[in-house]
PDB file of C-alpha atoms in Angstrom:
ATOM      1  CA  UNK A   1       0.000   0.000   0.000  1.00 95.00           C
ATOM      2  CA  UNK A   2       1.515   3.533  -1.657  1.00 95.00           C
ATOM      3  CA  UNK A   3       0.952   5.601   1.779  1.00 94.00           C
ATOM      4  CA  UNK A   4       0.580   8.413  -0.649  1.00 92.00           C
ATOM      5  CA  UNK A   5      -2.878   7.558  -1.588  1.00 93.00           C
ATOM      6  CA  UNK A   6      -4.523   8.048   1.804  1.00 94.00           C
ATOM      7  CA  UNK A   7      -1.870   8.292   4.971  1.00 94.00           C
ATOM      8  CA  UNK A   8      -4.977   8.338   7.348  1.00 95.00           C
ATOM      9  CA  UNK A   9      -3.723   6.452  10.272  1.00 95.00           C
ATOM     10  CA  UNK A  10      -6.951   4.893  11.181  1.00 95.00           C
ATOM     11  CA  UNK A  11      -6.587   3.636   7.217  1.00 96.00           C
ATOM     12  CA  UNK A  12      -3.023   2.291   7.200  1.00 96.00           C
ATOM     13  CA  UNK A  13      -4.033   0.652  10.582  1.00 94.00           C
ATOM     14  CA  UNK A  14      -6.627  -1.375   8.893  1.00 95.00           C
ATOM     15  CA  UNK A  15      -4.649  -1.686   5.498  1.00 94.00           C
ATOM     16  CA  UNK A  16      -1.369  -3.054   7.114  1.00 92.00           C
ATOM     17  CA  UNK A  17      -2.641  -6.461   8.081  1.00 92.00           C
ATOM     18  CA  UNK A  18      -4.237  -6.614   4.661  1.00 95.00           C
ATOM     19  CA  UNK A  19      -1.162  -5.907   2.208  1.00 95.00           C
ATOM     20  CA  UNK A  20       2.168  -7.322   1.567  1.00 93.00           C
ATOM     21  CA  UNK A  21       3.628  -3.703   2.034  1.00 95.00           C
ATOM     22  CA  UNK A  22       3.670  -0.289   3.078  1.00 97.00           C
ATOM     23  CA  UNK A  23       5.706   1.951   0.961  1.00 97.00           C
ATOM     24  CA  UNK A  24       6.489   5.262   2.932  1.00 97.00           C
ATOM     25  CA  UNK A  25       7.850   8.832   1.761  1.00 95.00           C
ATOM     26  CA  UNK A  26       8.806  10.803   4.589  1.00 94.00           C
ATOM     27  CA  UNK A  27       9.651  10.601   7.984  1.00 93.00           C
ATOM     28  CA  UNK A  28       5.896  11.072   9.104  1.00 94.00           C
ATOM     29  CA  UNK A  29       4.352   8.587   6.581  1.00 96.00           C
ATOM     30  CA  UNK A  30       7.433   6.039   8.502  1.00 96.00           C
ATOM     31  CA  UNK A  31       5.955   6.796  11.953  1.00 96.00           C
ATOM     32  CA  UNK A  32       2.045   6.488  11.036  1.00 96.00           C
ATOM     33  CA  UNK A  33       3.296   3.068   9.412  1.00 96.00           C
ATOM     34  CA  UNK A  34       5.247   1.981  12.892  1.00 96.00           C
ATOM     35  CA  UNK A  35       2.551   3.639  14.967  1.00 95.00           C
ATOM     36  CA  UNK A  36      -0.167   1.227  12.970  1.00 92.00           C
ATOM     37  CA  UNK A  37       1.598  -1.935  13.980  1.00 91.00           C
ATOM     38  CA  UNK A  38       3.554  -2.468  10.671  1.00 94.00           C
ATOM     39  CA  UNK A  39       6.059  -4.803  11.363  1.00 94.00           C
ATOM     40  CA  UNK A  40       9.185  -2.896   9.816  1.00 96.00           C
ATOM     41  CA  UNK A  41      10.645  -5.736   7.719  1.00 95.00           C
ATOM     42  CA  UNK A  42       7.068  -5.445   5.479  1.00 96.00           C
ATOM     43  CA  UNK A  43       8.097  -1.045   5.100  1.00 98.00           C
ATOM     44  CA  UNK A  44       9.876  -0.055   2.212  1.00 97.00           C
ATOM     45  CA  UNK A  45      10.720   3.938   2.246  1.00 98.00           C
ATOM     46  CA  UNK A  46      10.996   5.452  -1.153  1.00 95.00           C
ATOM     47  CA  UNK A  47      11.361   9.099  -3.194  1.00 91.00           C
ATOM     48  CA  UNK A  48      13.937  11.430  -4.289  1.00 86.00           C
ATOM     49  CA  UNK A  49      13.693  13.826  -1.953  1.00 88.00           C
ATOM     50  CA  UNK A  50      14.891  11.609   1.442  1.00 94.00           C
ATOM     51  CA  UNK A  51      16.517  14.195   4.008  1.00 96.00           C
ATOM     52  CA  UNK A  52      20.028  12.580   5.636  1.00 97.00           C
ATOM     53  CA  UNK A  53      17.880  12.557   9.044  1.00 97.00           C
ATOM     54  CA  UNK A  54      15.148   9.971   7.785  1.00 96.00           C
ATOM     55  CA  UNK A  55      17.759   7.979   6.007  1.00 97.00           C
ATOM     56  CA  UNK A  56      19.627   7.155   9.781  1.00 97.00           C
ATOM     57  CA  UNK A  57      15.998   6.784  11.044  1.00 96.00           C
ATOM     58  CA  UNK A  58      14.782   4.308   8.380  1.00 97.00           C
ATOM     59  CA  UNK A  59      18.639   2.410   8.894  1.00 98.00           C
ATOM     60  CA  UNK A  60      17.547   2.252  12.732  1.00 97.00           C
ATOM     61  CA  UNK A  61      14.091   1.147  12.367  1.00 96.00           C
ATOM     62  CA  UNK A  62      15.054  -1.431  10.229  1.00 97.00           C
ATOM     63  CA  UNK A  63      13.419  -1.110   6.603  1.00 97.00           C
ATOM     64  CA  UNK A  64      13.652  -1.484   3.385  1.00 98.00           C
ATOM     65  CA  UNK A  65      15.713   1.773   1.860  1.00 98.00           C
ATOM     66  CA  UNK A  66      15.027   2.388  -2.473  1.00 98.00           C
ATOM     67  CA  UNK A  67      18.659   3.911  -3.112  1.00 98.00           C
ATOM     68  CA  UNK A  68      17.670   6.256  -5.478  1.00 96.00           C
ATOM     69  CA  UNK A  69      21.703   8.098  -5.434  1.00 95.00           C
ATOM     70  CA  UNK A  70      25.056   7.614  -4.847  1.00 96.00           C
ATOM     71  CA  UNK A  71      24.700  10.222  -2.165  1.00 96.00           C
ATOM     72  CA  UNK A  72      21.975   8.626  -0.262  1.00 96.00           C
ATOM     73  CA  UNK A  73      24.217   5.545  -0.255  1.00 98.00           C
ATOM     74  CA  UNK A  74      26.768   7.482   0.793  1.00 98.00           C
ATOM     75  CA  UNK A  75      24.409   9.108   3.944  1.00 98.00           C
ATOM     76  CA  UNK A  76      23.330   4.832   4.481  1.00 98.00           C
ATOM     77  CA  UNK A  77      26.722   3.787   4.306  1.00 98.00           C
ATOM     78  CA  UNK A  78      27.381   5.944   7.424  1.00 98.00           C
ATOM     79  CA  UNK A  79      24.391   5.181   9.390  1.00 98.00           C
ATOM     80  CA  UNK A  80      24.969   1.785   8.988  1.00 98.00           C
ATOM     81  CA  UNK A  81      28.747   1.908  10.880  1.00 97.00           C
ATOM     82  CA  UNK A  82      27.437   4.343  13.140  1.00 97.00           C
ATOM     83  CA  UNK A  83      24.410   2.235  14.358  1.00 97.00           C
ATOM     84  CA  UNK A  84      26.011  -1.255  13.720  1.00 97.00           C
ATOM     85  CA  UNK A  85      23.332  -2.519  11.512  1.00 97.00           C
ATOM     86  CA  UNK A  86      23.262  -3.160   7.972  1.00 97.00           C
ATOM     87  CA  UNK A  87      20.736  -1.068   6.012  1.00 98.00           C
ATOM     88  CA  UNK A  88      18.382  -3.039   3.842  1.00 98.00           C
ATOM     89  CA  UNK A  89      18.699  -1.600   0.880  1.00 98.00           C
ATOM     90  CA  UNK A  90      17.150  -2.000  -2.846  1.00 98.00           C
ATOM     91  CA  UNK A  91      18.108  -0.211  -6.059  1.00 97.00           C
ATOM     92  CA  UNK A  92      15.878   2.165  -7.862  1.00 96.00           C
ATOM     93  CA  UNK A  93      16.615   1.954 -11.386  1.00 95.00           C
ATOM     94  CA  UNK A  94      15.765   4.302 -14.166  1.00 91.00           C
ATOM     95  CA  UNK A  95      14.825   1.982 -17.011  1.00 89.00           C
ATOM     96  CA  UNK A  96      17.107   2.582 -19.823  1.00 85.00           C
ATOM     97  CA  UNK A  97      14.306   1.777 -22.111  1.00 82.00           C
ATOM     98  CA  UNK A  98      10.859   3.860 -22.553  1.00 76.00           C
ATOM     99  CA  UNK A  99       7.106   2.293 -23.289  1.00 70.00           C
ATOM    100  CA  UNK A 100       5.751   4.726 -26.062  1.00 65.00           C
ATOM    101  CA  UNK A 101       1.640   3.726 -24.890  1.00 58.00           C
ATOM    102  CA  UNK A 102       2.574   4.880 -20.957  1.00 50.00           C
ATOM    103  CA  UNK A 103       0.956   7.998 -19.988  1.00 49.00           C
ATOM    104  CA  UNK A 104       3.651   8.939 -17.348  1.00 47.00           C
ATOM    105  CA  UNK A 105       7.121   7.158 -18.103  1.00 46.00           C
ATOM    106  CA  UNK A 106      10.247   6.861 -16.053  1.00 46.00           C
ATOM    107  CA  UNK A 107      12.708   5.131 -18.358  1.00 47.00           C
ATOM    108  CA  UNK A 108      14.594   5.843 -21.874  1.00 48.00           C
ATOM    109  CA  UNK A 109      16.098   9.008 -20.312  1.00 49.00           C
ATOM    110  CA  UNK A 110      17.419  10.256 -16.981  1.00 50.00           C
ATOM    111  CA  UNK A 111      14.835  11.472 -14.635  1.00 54.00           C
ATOM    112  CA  UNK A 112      14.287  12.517 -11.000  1.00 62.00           C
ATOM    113  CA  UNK A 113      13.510   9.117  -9.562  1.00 75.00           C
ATOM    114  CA  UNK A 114      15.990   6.482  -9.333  1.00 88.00           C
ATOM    115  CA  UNK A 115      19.776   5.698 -10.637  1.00 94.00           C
ATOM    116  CA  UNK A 116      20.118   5.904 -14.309  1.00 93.00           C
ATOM    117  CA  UNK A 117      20.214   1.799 -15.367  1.00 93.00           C
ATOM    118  CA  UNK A 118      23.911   2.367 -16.625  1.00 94.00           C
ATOM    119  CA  UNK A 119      24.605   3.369 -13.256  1.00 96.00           C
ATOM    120  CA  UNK A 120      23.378   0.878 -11.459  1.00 96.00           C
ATOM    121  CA  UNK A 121      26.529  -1.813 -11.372  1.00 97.00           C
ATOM    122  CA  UNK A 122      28.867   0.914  -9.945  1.00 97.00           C
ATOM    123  CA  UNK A 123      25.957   1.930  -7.190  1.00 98.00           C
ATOM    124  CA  UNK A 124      26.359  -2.186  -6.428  1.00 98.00           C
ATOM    125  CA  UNK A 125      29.909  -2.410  -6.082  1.00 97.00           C
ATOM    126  CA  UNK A 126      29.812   0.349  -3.550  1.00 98.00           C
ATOM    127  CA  UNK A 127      26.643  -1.511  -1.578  1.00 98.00           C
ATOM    128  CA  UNK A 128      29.047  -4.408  -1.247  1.00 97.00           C
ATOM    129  CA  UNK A 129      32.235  -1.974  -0.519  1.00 96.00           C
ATOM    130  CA  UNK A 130      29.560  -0.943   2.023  1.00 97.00           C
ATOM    131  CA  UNK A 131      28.510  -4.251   3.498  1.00 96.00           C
ATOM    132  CA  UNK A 132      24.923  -3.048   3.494  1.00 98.00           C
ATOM    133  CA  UNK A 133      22.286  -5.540   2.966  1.00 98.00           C
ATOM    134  CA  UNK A 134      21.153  -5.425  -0.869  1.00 98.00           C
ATOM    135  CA  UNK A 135      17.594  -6.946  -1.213  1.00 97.00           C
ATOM    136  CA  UNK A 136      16.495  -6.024  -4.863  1.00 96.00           C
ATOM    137  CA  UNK A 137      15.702  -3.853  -7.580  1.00 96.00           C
ATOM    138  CA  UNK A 138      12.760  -1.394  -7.561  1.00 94.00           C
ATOM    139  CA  UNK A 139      11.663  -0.866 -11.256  1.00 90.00           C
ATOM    140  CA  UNK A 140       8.502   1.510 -12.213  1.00 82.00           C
ATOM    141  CA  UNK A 141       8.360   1.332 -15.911  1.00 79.00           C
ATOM    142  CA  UNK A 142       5.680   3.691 -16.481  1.00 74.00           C
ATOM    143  CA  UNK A 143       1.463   3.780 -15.700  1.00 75.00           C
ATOM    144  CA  UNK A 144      -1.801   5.009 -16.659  1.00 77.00           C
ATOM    145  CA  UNK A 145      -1.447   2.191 -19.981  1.00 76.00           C
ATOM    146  CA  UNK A 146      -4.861  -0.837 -19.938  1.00 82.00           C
ATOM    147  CA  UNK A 147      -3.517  -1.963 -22.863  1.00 85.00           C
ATOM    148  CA  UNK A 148      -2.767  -5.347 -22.351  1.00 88.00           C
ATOM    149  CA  UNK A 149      -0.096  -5.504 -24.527  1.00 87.00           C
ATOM    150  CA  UNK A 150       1.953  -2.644 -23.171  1.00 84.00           C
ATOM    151  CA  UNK A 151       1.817  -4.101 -20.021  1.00 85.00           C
ATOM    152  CA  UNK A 152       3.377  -7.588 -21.289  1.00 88.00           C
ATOM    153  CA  UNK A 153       6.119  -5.616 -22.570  1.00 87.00           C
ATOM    154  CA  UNK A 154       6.677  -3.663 -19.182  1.00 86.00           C
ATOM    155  CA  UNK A 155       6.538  -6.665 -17.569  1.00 89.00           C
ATOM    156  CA  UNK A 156       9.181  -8.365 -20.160  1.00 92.00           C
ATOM    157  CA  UNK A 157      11.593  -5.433 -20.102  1.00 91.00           C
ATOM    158  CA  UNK A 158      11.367  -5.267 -16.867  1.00 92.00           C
ATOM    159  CA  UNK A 159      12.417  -8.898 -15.902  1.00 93.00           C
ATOM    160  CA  UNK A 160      15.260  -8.437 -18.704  1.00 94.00           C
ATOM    161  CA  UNK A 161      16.486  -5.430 -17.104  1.00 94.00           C
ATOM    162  CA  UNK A 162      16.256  -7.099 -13.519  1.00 94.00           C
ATOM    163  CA  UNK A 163      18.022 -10.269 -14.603  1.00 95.00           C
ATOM    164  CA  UNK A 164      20.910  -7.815 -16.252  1.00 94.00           C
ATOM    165  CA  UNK A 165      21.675  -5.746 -13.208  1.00 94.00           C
ATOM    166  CA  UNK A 166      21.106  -8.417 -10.916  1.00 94.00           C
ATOM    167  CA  UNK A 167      24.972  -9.757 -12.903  1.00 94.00           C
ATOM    168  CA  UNK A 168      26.558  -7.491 -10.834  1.00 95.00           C
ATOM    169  CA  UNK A 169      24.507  -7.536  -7.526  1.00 95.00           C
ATOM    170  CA  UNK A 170      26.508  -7.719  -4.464  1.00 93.00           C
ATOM    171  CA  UNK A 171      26.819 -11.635  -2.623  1.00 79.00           C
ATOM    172  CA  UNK A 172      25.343 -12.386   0.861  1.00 64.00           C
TER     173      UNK A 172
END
């Protein structure tokens, strides 16, 4: 559940037993989530805009992080030595390819939201130079398409893009 579509804590409350997830934005959205019983490993915390301060709070509350920068690795990195946990941490990647029928798109150019796909197996390395736990990819191809079709191809691009960075994911 995208906390962005209602962050009503009487809502997430009765959403969090319900859904596989809870994908926060902000330090706020991360407390109504913990506040409504959401165990933290089910949390993911994701956006561009992540201040250094909600990074070291997401590290010591234990969720999932969508490294969306080398800088916000860089801020994780540190949080991680300085707390003595690793932070769980996925990859947001940029698609490197775009779906012409997708009313908004996020790949086949850079844009604000994730790490350009070229970028993404020198943003691994330094997880692993990091020792921070790597979990995944986070992929958003584009939306607003019904056209069954289009969404086979997201899909298909998607898993070929997954299975290509995953190459050069860092080991347990």
């Amino acid at each position: 559940y995208a906390m962005k579509a209602n962050p009503m804590p009487a809502l997430v409350g009765h959403m969090a037993p319900l859904v596989d997830g809870i994908d926060v934005a902000s330090a706020g959205e991360l407390k109504i989530a913990l506040d409504a019983g959401t165990d933290p490993g089910c949390i993911s915390f994701a956006g561009p805009g992540k201040r250094d301060a909600e990074l070291r709070q997401a590290v010591a509350a234990g969720i999932l992080i969508n490294v969306e920068s080398f800088r916000e690795l860089a801020v994780l990195a540190e949080a991680s030595q300085a707390l003595g946990v690793p932070a769980r941490v996925a990859v947001r990647v940029n698609p490197d390819f775009e779906l012409k029928s997708s009313g908004m798109k996020m790949g086949g150019g850079p844009k604000p939201f994730g790490v350009d796909a070229e970028q993404v197996p020198a943003l691994l390395r330094a997880i692993g130079r990091a020792e921070l736990a790597f979990e995944g990819f986070h992929l958003f191809a584009g939306s607003q398409n019904l056209k069954a079709e289009a969404i086979v191809e997201a899909q298909q691009k998607s898993f070929a893009l997954a299975l290509r960075m995953a190459e050069h994911a860092p080991g347990p």
